[in-house]
């Protein structure tokens, strides 16, 4: 703007105004360069450029040269300050333009006032629209952050309730094995020792799940409905049948030797597969899905892929179901890792890796290990 104003000022003599000298060029710079700081001090910048323009006009130079900085400064004030402040600045700008018309003895004073009012009103209006848009954007970001926070809290509460059932299962096993050991303690010491070993292993798992539950537990809903028994990987076939009945062809592949896993690990894997397939149904369009389970020596790997259009994470609802937040929370809870994203060849992929032993989970950074 300063360069354009200087170039325009060189035409002053041809327009019937006196030629710009060093003092005039200094005032032109002062009326334009401060707008670089308008984001930090909009009112101060507006006052400085208006004062420079007023002095410039008073000295008898061509008024048009010093209009750009004032107009941009007025727009900035309107975009970051209340309407009342913007209107006051607009009145000031209109007054300077009217003063320029009086000083120059223009025969078309009505035209000068009309232009001043038009430009000022347009700048204030568009600045006000920008102010409203910025305010709405801030509110939207705050609401999105609050919804995400509530989604995390609700998902953790849901996981904690399920862990409660896992712990109850462990305690039932311990109770049964303790009764067995007491019954055969004298008649079959070997079997009693085996029962005690089972109690030791099961109690270790129960303590681990209990720590997780206490770490994540939130207030329970007193009106929460009765929960069904928790699913395991043994019921994965039922889930795939339901998905197929919903119109999504899905295959299942199992690598490695299947074995019983801690109930919490199986629940985590089941829920991730469930949510991944739900997202394919909702967002991938016509597609074919594949679920792969790989049993390693110390970990379980779950991969869910599809060849559809791909899930857009921003469109996956997280407020009322096991969304992407739920997947990540479950993986973190059990010391696992999860990656979610589009595949290079098209489609979408969810890859979950879970340690299957307490020792491995401790080494991979579970909440207990971190503490």
mmCIF file of C-alpha atoms in Angstrom:
data_model
loop_
_atom_site.group_PDB
_atom_site.id
_atom_site.type_symbol
_atom_site.label_atom_id
_atom_site.label_comp_id
_atom_site.label_asym_id
_atom_site.label_seq_id
_atom_site.Cartn_x
_atom_site.Cartn_y
_atom_site.Cartn_z
ATOM 1 C CA UNK A 1 0.000 0.000 0.000
ATOM 2 C CA UNK A 2 2.845 2.371 0.754
ATOM 3 C CA UNK A 3 4.420 1.753 -2.659
ATOM 4 C CA UNK A 4 1.102 2.276 -4.429
ATOM 5 C CA UNK A 5 0.506 5.484 -2.463
ATOM 6 C CA UNK A 6 3.956 6.787 -3.402
ATOM 7 C CA UNK A 7 3.382 5.998 -7.082
ATOM 8 C CA UNK A 8 -0.019 7.666 -6.923
ATOM 9 C CA UNK A 9 1.492 10.697 -5.190
ATOM 10 C CA UNK A 10 3.812 11.242 -8.181
ATOM 11 C CA UNK A 11 0.713 12.077 -10.213
ATOM 12 C CA UNK A 12 -0.338 14.882 -7.854
ATOM 13 C CA UNK A 13 0.754 17.710 -10.152
ATOM 14 C CA UNK A 14 -1.131 16.252 -13.119
ATOM 15 C CA UNK A 15 -4.258 16.155 -10.934
ATOM 16 C CA UNK A 16 -3.945 19.827 -10.014
ATOM 17 C CA UNK A 17 -2.293 19.399 -6.609
ATOM 18 C CA UNK A 18 1.159 20.449 -5.464
ATOM 19 C CA UNK A 19 3.997 18.018 -5.932
ATOM 20 C CA UNK A 20 5.017 15.780 -3.022
ATOM 21 C CA UNK A 21 8.224 16.687 -1.197
ATOM 22 C CA UNK A 22 10.207 14.877 1.513
ATOM 23 C CA UNK A 23 7.776 15.963 4.232
ATOM 24 C CA UNK A 24 4.824 14.679 2.213
ATOM 25 C CA UNK A 25 6.511 11.310 1.578
ATOM 26 C CA UNK A 26 7.211 10.958 5.297
ATOM 27 C CA UNK A 27 3.510 11.570 6.045
ATOM 28 C CA UNK A 28 2.501 9.055 3.350
ATOM 29 C CA UNK A 29 4.716 6.431 4.987
ATOM 30 C CA UNK A 30 3.301 7.277 8.420
ATOM 31 C CA UNK A 31 -0.240 6.928 7.069
ATOM 32 C CA UNK A 32 0.406 3.420 5.700
ATOM 33 C CA UNK A 33 3.307 1.562 7.326
ATOM 34 C CA UNK A 34 1.722 1.300 10.824
ATOM 35 C CA UNK A 35 -1.054 -0.929 9.445
ATOM 36 C CA UNK A 36 1.447 -3.788 9.668
ATOM 37 C CA UNK A 37 0.794 -3.674 13.441
ATOM 38 C CA UNK A 38 -3.003 -3.361 13.220
ATOM 39 C CA UNK A 39 -3.537 -6.905 14.559
ATOM 40 C CA UNK A 40 -1.856 -6.009 17.859
ATOM 41 C CA UNK A 41 -3.084 -2.448 18.428
ATOM 42 C CA UNK A 42 -5.963 -1.742 16.005
ATOM 43 C CA UNK A 43 -7.238 1.428 17.693
ATOM 44 C CA UNK A 44 -3.778 2.923 18.131
ATOM 45 C CA UNK A 45 -2.881 2.182 14.513
ATOM 46 C CA UNK A 46 -6.159 3.724 13.317
ATOM 47 C CA UNK A 47 -5.468 6.864 15.353
ATOM 48 C CA UNK A 48 -1.895 7.185 14.016
ATOM 49 C CA UNK A 49 -2.806 6.775 10.329
ATOM 50 C CA UNK A 50 -5.770 9.139 10.693
ATOM 51 C CA UNK A 51 -3.582 11.767 12.348
ATOM 52 C CA UNK A 52 -0.958 11.443 9.595
ATOM 53 C CA UNK A 53 -3.628 11.711 6.915
ATOM 54 C CA UNK A 54 -5.137 14.796 8.594
ATOM 55 C CA UNK A 55 -1.765 16.585 8.723
ATOM 56 C CA UNK A 56 -1.118 15.564 5.119
ATOM 57 C CA UNK A 57 -4.449 17.059 4.004
ATOM 58 C CA UNK A 58 -3.924 20.214 6.060
ATOM 59 C CA UNK A 59 -0.629 20.880 4.248
ATOM 60 C CA UNK A 60 -2.511 20.960 0.946
ATOM 61 C CA UNK A 61 -1.468 17.661 -0.660
ATOM 62 C CA UNK A 62 -3.731 15.414 -2.758
ATOM 63 C CA UNK A 63 -6.025 13.695 -0.153
ATOM 64 C CA UNK A 64 -6.591 10.523 -2.179
ATOM 65 C CA UNK A 65 -2.994 9.406 -1.630
ATOM 66 C CA UNK A 66 -3.544 8.819 2.116
ATOM 67 C CA UNK A 67 -6.833 6.883 2.047
ATOM 68 C CA UNK A 68 -5.692 3.243 1.834
ATOM 69 C CA UNK A 69 -4.197 2.883 5.294
ATOM 70 C CA UNK A 70 -7.200 4.475 7.007
ATOM 71 C CA UNK A 71 -9.679 2.176 5.263
ATOM 72 C CA UNK A 72 -7.760 -1.004 6.116
ATOM 73 C CA UNK A 73 -7.332 0.150 9.713
ATOM 74 C CA UNK A 74 -11.093 0.793 9.967
ATOM 75 C CA UNK A 75 -11.873 -2.723 8.670
ATOM 76 C CA UNK A 76 -9.501 -4.221 11.241
ATOM 77 C CA UNK A 77 -11.131 -2.293 14.080
ATOM 78 C CA UNK A 78 -14.566 -3.490 12.949
ATOM 79 C CA UNK A 79 -13.344 -7.107 12.786
ATOM 80 C CA UNK A 80 -11.930 -7.236 16.327
ATOM 81 C CA UNK A 81 -13.842 -4.629 18.320
ATOM 82 C CA UNK A 82 -17.533 -4.068 19.191
ATOM 83 C CA UNK A 83 -19.818 -2.391 16.646
ATOM 84 C CA UNK A 84 -20.053 0.774 18.746
ATOM 85 C CA UNK A 85 -16.282 1.271 18.573
ATOM 86 C CA UNK A 86 -16.251 0.559 14.844
ATOM 87 C CA UNK A 87 -19.011 3.111 14.218
ATOM 88 C CA UNK A 88 -17.086 5.743 16.164
ATOM 89 C CA UNK A 89 -14.010 5.095 14.002
ATOM 90 C CA UNK A 90 -16.168 5.189 10.866
ATOM 91 C CA UNK A 91 -17.496 8.588 11.907
ATOM 92 C CA UNK A 92 -13.905 9.759 12.373
ATOM 93 C CA UNK A 93 -12.947 8.551 8.891
ATOM 94 C CA UNK A 94 -16.004 10.233 7.394
ATOM 95 C CA UNK A 95 -15.094 13.465 9.184
ATOM 96 C CA UNK A 96 -11.541 13.404 7.777
ATOM 97 C CA UNK A 97 -12.915 12.898 4.269
ATOM 98 C CA UNK A 98 -15.347 15.775 4.770
ATOM 99 C CA UNK A 99 -12.461 17.907 6.062
ATOM 100 C CA UNK A 100 -10.492 17.088 2.916
ATOM 101 C CA UNK A 101 -13.444 18.267 0.821
ATOM 102 C CA UNK A 102 -13.642 21.513 2.743
ATOM 103 C CA UNK A 103 -9.890 22.194 2.548
ATOM 104 C CA UNK A 104 -9.760 21.470 -1.167
ATOM 105 C CA UNK A 105 -12.823 23.660 -1.836
ATOM 106 C CA UNK A 106 -14.423 20.892 -3.879
ATOM 107 C CA UNK A 107 -17.604 21.876 -5.751
ATOM 108 C CA UNK A 108 -19.095 18.372 -5.209
ATOM 109 C CA UNK A 109 -19.228 18.133 -1.432
ATOM 110 C CA UNK A 110 -22.271 15.843 -1.591
ATOM 111 C CA UNK A 111 -20.263 13.341 -3.644
ATOM 112 C CA UNK A 112 -17.408 13.397 -1.131
ATOM 113 C CA UNK A 113 -19.770 12.786 1.777
ATOM 114 C CA UNK A 114 -21.586 10.043 -0.140
ATOM 115 C CA UNK A 115 -18.323 8.229 -0.881
ATOM 116 C CA UNK A 116 -17.171 8.592 2.723
ATOM 117 C CA UNK A 117 -20.423 7.160 4.083
ATOM 118 C CA UNK A 118 -20.491 4.341 1.512
ATOM 119 C CA UNK A 119 -16.901 3.190 2.067
ATOM 120 C CA UNK A 120 -17.177 3.495 5.855
ATOM 121 C CA UNK A 121 -20.416 1.534 6.045
ATOM 122 C CA UNK A 122 -19.137 -1.223 3.752
ATOM 123 C CA UNK A 123 -15.890 -1.571 5.724
ATOM 124 C CA UNK A 124 -17.723 -1.663 9.045
ATOM 125 C CA UNK A 125 -20.230 -4.212 7.747
ATOM 126 C CA UNK A 126 -17.641 -6.613 6.370
ATOM 127 C CA UNK A 127 -15.480 -6.172 9.444
ATOM 128 C CA UNK A 128 -18.489 -6.970 11.646
ATOM 129 C CA UNK A 129 -19.184 -10.110 9.595
ATOM 130 C CA UNK A 130 -15.555 -11.179 10.065
ATOM 131 C CA UNK A 131 -15.892 -10.540 13.812
ATOM 132 C CA UNK A 132 -19.027 -12.677 14.038
ATOM 133 C CA UNK A 133 -17.421 -15.446 11.987
ATOM 134 C CA UNK A 134 -14.350 -15.502 14.250
ATOM 135 C CA UNK A 135 -16.544 -15.590 17.354
ATOM 136 C CA UNK A 136 -18.630 -18.462 15.988
ATOM 137 C CA UNK A 137 -15.452 -20.336 15.088
ATOM 138 C CA UNK A 138 -14.114 -19.944 18.630
ATOM 139 C CA UNK A 139 -17.404 -21.191 20.077
ATOM 140 C CA UNK A 140 -17.441 -24.134 17.692
ATOM 141 C CA UNK A 141 -13.902 -25.141 18.671
ATOM 142 C CA UNK A 142 -14.807 -24.876 22.346
ATOM 143 C CA UNK A 143 -17.928 -27.016 21.839
ATOM 144 C CA UNK A 144 -15.969 -29.600 19.861
ATOM 145 C CA UNK A 145 -13.342 -29.784 22.602
ATOM 146 C CA UNK A 146 -16.054 -30.211 25.229
ATOM 147 C CA UNK A 147 -17.795 -32.935 23.200
ATOM 148 C CA UNK A 148 -14.491 -34.747 22.751
ATOM 149 C CA UNK A 149 -13.821 -34.516 26.489
ATOM 150 C CA UNK A 150 -17.259 -35.919 27.287
ATOM 151 C CA UNK A 151 -16.802 -38.670 24.707
ATOM 152 C CA UNK A 152 -13.533 -39.737 26.331
ATOM 153 C CA UNK A 153 -15.129 -39.701 29.798
ATOM 154 C CA UNK A 154 -18.154 -41.713 28.638
ATOM 155 C CA UNK A 155 -16.008 -44.229 26.801
ATOM 156 C CA UNK A 156 -13.721 -44.695 29.770
ATOM 157 C CA UNK A 157 -16.761 -45.166 31.992
ATOM 158 C CA UNK A 158 -18.077 -47.817 29.618
ATOM 159 C CA UNK A 159 -14.730 -49.605 29.579
ATOM 160 C CA UNK A 160 -14.497 -49.434 33.371
ATOM 161 C CA UNK A 161 -17.939 -51.036 33.744
ATOM 162 C CA UNK A 162 -16.876 -53.867 31.457
ATOM 163 C CA UNK A 163 -13.662 -54.296 33.436
ATOM 164 C CA UNK A 164 -15.817 -54.594 36.530
ATOM 165 C CA UNK A 165 -17.385 -57.671 34.956
ATOM 166 C CA UNK A 166 -13.954 -59.035 34.046
ATOM 167 C CA UNK A 167 -12.825 -58.754 37.664
ATOM 168 C CA UNK A 168 -16.045 -60.422 38.815
ATOM 169 C CA UNK A 169 -15.263 -63.339 36.485
ATOM 170 C CA UNK A 170 -11.779 -63.686 37.950
ATOM 171 C CA UNK A 171 -13.115 -63.660 41.482
ATOM 172 C CA UNK A 172 -15.628 -66.365 40.605
ATOM 173 C CA UNK A 173 -12.820 -68.562 39.281
ATOM 174 C CA UNK A 174 -10.776 -67.933 42.424
ATOM 175 C CA UNK A 175 -13.735 -68.841 44.628
ATOM 176 C CA UNK A 176 -14.359 -72.112 42.782
ATOM 177 C CA UNK A 177 -10.682 -73.122 42.781
ATOM 178 C CA UNK A 178 -10.310 -72.256 46.469
ATOM 179 C CA UNK A 179 -13.274 -74.492 47.312
ATOM 180 C CA UNK A 180 -11.793 -77.287 45.208
ATOM 181 C CA UNK A 181 -8.385 -76.983 46.885
ATOM 182 C CA UNK A 182 -9.940 -77.152 50.330
ATOM 183 C CA UNK A 183 -12.019 -80.190 49.355
ATOM 184 C CA UNK A 184 -9.116 -82.246 47.963
ATOM 185 C CA UNK A 185 -6.350 -80.854 50.173
ATOM 186 C CA UNK A 186 -5.895 -84.132 52.116
ATOM 187 C CA UNK A 187 -7.035 -86.706 49.550
ATOM 188 C CA UNK A 188 -5.308 -85.297 46.426
ATOM 189 C CA UNK A 189 -2.463 -82.886 47.264
ATOM 190 C CA UNK A 190 -1.354 -82.637 43.610
ATOM 191 C CA UNK A 191 -4.732 -81.445 42.485
ATOM 192 C CA UNK A 192 -4.895 -79.024 45.409
ATOM 193 C CA UNK A 193 -1.539 -77.545 44.365
ATOM 194 C CA UNK A 194 -2.840 -77.146 40.823
ATOM 195 C CA UNK A 195 -5.898 -75.302 42.111
ATOM 196 C CA UNK A 196 -3.690 -73.030 44.182
ATOM 197 C CA UNK A 197 -1.581 -72.294 41.096
ATOM 198 C CA UNK A 198 -4.709 -71.369 39.181
ATOM 199 C CA UNK A 199 -5.738 -69.096 42.038
ATOM 200 C CA UNK A 200 -2.345 -67.370 41.954
ATOM 201 C CA UNK A 201 -2.491 -66.771 38.187
ATOM 202 C CA UNK A 202 -6.104 -65.667 38.212
ATOM 203 C CA UNK A 203 -5.655 -63.345 41.176
ATOM 204 C CA UNK A 204 -2.727 -61.679 39.388
ATOM 205 C CA UNK A 205 -4.918 -61.004 36.355
ATOM 206 C CA UNK A 206 -7.742 -59.811 38.613
ATOM 207 C CA UNK A 207 -5.471 -57.362 40.408
ATOM 208 C CA UNK A 208 -4.254 -55.990 37.098
ATOM 209 C CA UNK A 209 -7.801 -55.490 35.817
ATOM 210 C CA UNK A 210 -8.800 -53.943 39.140
ATOM 211 C CA UNK A 211 -6.024 -51.384 38.881
ATOM 212 C CA UNK A 212 -7.221 -50.460 35.405
ATOM 213 C CA UNK A 213 -10.794 -50.198 36.597
ATOM 214 C CA UNK A 214 -9.879 -47.893 39.477
ATOM 215 C CA UNK A 215 -7.787 -45.811 37.115
ATOM 216 C CA UNK A 216 -10.606 -45.209 34.655
ATOM 217 C CA UNK A 217 -13.799 -45.591 36.638
ATOM 218 C CA UNK A 218 -16.211 -42.694 36.476
ATOM 219 C CA UNK A 219 -19.555 -42.159 38.139
ATOM 220 C CA UNK A 220 -21.995 -44.928 37.328
ATOM 221 C CA UNK A 221 -25.398 -44.086 35.883
ATOM 222 C CA UNK A 222 -27.949 -45.242 38.508
ATOM 223 C CA UNK A 223 -30.463 -45.826 35.734
ATOM 224 C CA UNK A 224 -28.120 -47.769 33.475
ATOM 225 C CA UNK A 225 -29.782 -50.833 31.974
ATOM 226 C CA UNK A 226 -28.670 -54.325 32.850
ATOM 227 C CA UNK A 227 -25.666 -55.327 30.765
ATOM 228 C CA UNK A 228 -25.422 -58.486 28.707
ATOM 229 C CA UNK A 229 -22.504 -60.910 29.170
ATOM 230 C CA UNK A 230 -19.322 -59.541 27.661
ATOM 231 C CA UNK A 231 -18.321 -60.932 24.276
ATOM 232 C CA UNK A 232 -15.067 -62.757 23.588
ATOM 233 C CA UNK A 233 -13.199 -63.716 20.435
ATOM 234 C CA UNK A 234 -15.068 -67.031 20.493
ATOM 235 C CA UNK A 235 -18.201 -65.042 19.580
ATOM 236 C CA UNK A 236 -16.509 -63.190 16.735
ATOM 237 C CA UNK A 237 -18.296 -65.427 14.222
ATOM 238 C CA UNK A 238 -21.682 -64.209 15.509
ATOM 239 C CA UNK A 239 -20.575 -60.610 15.005
ATOM 240 C CA UNK A 240 -19.438 -61.309 11.442
ATOM 241 C CA UNK A 241 -22.749 -63.017 10.681
ATOM 242 C CA UNK A 242 -24.639 -59.919 11.841
ATOM 243 C CA UNK A 243 -22.400 -57.706 9.716
ATOM 244 C CA UNK A 244 -22.950 -59.925 6.670
ATOM 245 C CA UNK A 245 -26.703 -59.754 7.215
ATOM 246 C CA UNK A 246 -26.324 -55.966 7.136
ATOM 247 C CA UNK A 247 -25.021 -56.182 3.567
ATOM 248 C CA UNK A 248 -21.241 -56.144 4.097
ATOM 249 C CA UNK A 249 -19.287 -59.180 2.835
ATOM 250 C CA UNK A 250 -16.557 -59.928 5.378
ATOM 251 C CA UNK A 251 -13.935 -62.675 5.626
ATOM 252 C CA UNK A 252 -12.138 -63.978 8.709
ATOM 253 C CA UNK A 253 -8.567 -65.279 8.721
ATOM 254 C CA UNK A 254 -6.775 -66.672 11.784
ATOM 255 C CA UNK A 255 -2.999 -67.190 11.878
ATOM 256 C CA UNK A 256 -1.122 -68.890 14.668
ATOM 257 C CA UNK A 257 -2.473 -71.194 17.342
ATOM 258 C CA UNK A 258 -5.554 -69.847 19.030
ATOM 259 C CA UNK A 259 -5.520 -69.971 22.815
ATOM 260 C CA UNK A 260 -7.491 -68.534 25.730
ATOM 261 C CA UNK A 261 -6.452 -64.964 26.483
ATOM 262 C CA UNK A 262 -7.176 -62.728 29.473
ATOM 263 C CA UNK A 263 -10.851 -61.673 29.251
ATOM 264 C CA UNK A 264 -9.965 -57.980 29.099
ATOM 265 C CA UNK A 265 -7.657 -58.518 26.115
ATOM 266 C CA UNK A 266 -10.305 -60.533 24.270
ATOM 267 C CA UNK A 267 -12.922 -57.884 25.029
ATOM 268 C CA UNK A 268 -10.637 -55.127 23.725
ATOM 269 C CA UNK A 269 -9.957 -57.015 20.482
ATOM 270 C CA UNK A 270 -13.657 -57.819 20.006
ATOM 271 C CA UNK A 271 -14.744 -54.206 20.535
ATOM 272 C CA UNK A 272 -12.157 -52.846 18.109
ATOM 273 C CA UNK A 273 -13.269 -55.303 15.417
ATOM 274 C CA UNK A 274 -16.905 -54.384 16.129
ATOM 275 C CA UNK A 275 -16.277 -50.652 15.820
ATOM 276 C CA UNK A 276 -14.092 -51.016 12.737
ATOM 277 C CA UNK A 277 -16.764 -53.040 10.915
ATOM 278 C CA UNK A 278 -19.448 -50.576 12.028
ATOM 279 C CA UNK A 279 -17.458 -47.741 10.497
ATOM 280 C CA UNK A 280 -17.105 -49.714 7.250
ATOM 281 C CA UNK A 281 -20.887 -50.176 7.131
ATOM 282 C CA UNK A 282 -21.503 -46.477 7.788
ATOM 283 C CA UNK A 283 -18.819 -44.779 5.761
ATOM 284 C CA UNK A 284 -17.105 -47.039 3.232
ATOM 285 C CA UNK A 285 -19.997 -47.479 0.781
ATOM 286 C CA UNK A 286 -20.057 -50.668 -1.305
ATOM 287 C CA UNK A 287 -17.081 -52.587 0.037
ATOM 288 C CA UNK A 288 -15.621 -55.931 1.051
ATOM 289 C CA UNK A 289 -14.039 -56.283 4.508
ATOM 290 C CA UNK A 290 -11.498 -58.701 5.941
ATOM 291 C CA UNK A 291 -10.698 -59.450 9.582
ATOM 292 C CA UNK A 292 -7.351 -61.039 10.418
ATOM 293 C CA UNK A 293 -6.319 -62.398 13.826
ATOM 294 C CA UNK A 294 -2.697 -63.349 14.391
ATOM 295 C CA UNK A 295 -1.715 -65.119 17.614
ATOM 296 C CA UNK A 296 1.929 -64.427 18.413
ATOM 297 C CA UNK A 297 4.016 -65.748 21.271
ATOM 298 C CA UNK A 298 3.456 -62.638 23.359
ATOM 299 C CA UNK A 299 0.938 -60.545 21.450
ATOM 300 C CA UNK A 300 -2.316 -60.610 19.526
ATOM 301 C CA UNK A 301 -2.543 -58.702 16.253
ATOM 302 C CA UNK A 302 -5.921 -57.680 14.850
ATOM 303 C CA UNK A 303 -6.225 -56.189 11.372
ATOM 304 C CA UNK A 304 -9.489 -54.993 9.817
ATOM 305 C CA UNK A 305 -9.320 -53.803 6.216
ATOM 306 C CA UNK A 306 -11.800 -52.855 3.527
ATOM 307 C CA UNK A 307 -11.649 -51.853 -0.126
ATOM 308 C CA UNK A 308 -14.306 -49.141 0.038
ATOM 309 C CA UNK A 309 -14.090 -45.374 -0.151
ATOM 310 C CA UNK A 310 -12.439 -45.075 3.258
ATOM 311 C CA UNK A 311 -13.641 -43.690 6.557
ATOM 312 C CA UNK A 312 -13.147 -39.994 7.237
ATOM 313 C CA UNK A 313 -12.171 -39.775 10.950
ATOM 314 C CA UNK A 314 -13.851 -36.375 11.381
ATOM 315 C CA UNK A 315 -17.165 -37.955 10.328
ATOM 316 C CA UNK A 316 -17.010 -40.890 12.697
ATOM 317 C CA UNK A 317 -19.326 -40.165 15.622
ATOM 318 C CA UNK A 318 -17.660 -40.466 18.993
ATOM 319 C CA UNK A 319 -20.212 -39.061 21.378
ATOM 320 C CA UNK A 320 -22.545 -42.054 21.716
ATOM 321 C CA UNK A 321 -20.608 -45.141 20.608
ATOM 322 C CA UNK A 322 -17.232 -46.837 20.489
ATOM 323 C CA UNK A 323 -15.709 -44.456 17.966
ATOM 324 C CA UNK A 324 -12.098 -43.792 17.157
ATOM 325 C CA UNK A 325 -11.682 -42.393 20.667
ATOM 326 C CA UNK A 326 -12.903 -45.694 22.088
ATOM 327 C CA UNK A 327 -10.471 -47.680 19.973
ATOM 328 C CA UNK A 328 -7.491 -45.627 21.119
ATOM 329 C CA UNK A 329 -8.589 -45.637 24.746
ATOM 330 C CA UNK A 330 -8.949 -49.427 24.753
ATOM 331 C CA UNK A 331 -5.579 -49.962 23.088
ATOM 332 C CA UNK A 332 -3.854 -47.612 25.538
ATOM 333 C CA UNK A 333 -5.585 -49.258 28.478
ATOM 334 C CA UNK A 334 -4.059 -52.666 27.654
ATOM 335 C CA UNK A 335 -0.609 -51.374 26.711
ATOM 336 C CA UNK A 336 -1.238 -51.951 23.003
ATOM 337 C CA UNK A 337 -0.864 -49.854 19.868
ATOM 338 C CA UNK A 338 -3.424 -49.003 17.214
ATOM 339 C CA UNK A 339 -3.169 -47.278 13.837
ATOM 340 C CA UNK A 340 -6.202 -46.103 11.908
ATOM 341 C CA UNK A 341 -6.071 -44.650 8.425
ATOM 342 C CA UNK A 342 -6.492 -45.057 4.660
ATOM 343 C CA UNK A 343 -4.560 -47.707 2.779
ATOM 344 C CA UNK A 344 -2.165 -46.765 -0.011
ATOM 345 C CA UNK A 345 -4.043 -48.993 -2.447
ATOM 346 C CA UNK A 346 -7.470 -47.706 -1.478
ATOM 347 C CA UNK A 347 -9.820 -48.528 1.335
ATOM 348 C CA UNK A 348 -9.193 -48.272 5.058
ATOM 349 C CA UNK A 349 -7.270 -50.191 7.712
ATOM 350 C CA UNK A 350 -7.393 -50.606 11.475
ATOM 351 C CA UNK A 351 -4.359 -52.365 12.965
ATOM 352 C CA UNK A 352 -4.321 -53.305 16.665
ATOM 353 C CA UNK A 353 -1.503 -55.014 18.542
ATOM 354 C CA UNK A 354 -2.102 -56.158 22.120
ATOM 355 C CA UNK A 355 0.356 -57.784 24.546
ATOM 356 C CA UNK A 356 -1.174 -60.986 25.918
ATOM 357 C CA UNK A 357 0.709 -61.216 29.213
ATOM 358 C CA UNK A 358 0.953 -58.913 32.194
ATOM 359 C CA UNK A 359 4.749 -58.780 31.899
ATOM 360 C CA UNK A 360 4.603 -57.687 28.256
ATOM 361 C CA UNK A 361 1.915 -55.103 29.008
ATOM 362 C CA UNK A 362 4.073 -53.648 31.748
ATOM 363 C CA UNK A 363 6.992 -53.277 29.337
ATOM 364 C CA UNK A 364 4.872 -51.610 26.637
ATOM 365 C CA UNK A 365 3.790 -48.747 28.847
ATOM 366 C CA UNK A 366 0.518 -49.598 30.519
ATOM 367 C CA UNK A 367 -0.912 -47.061 32.961
ATOM 368 C CA UNK A 368 0.354 -49.095 35.905
ATOM 369 C CA UNK A 369 3.884 -49.323 34.485
ATOM 370 C CA UNK A 370 3.934 -45.577 33.822
ATOM 371 C CA UNK A 371 2.983 -44.887 37.439
#
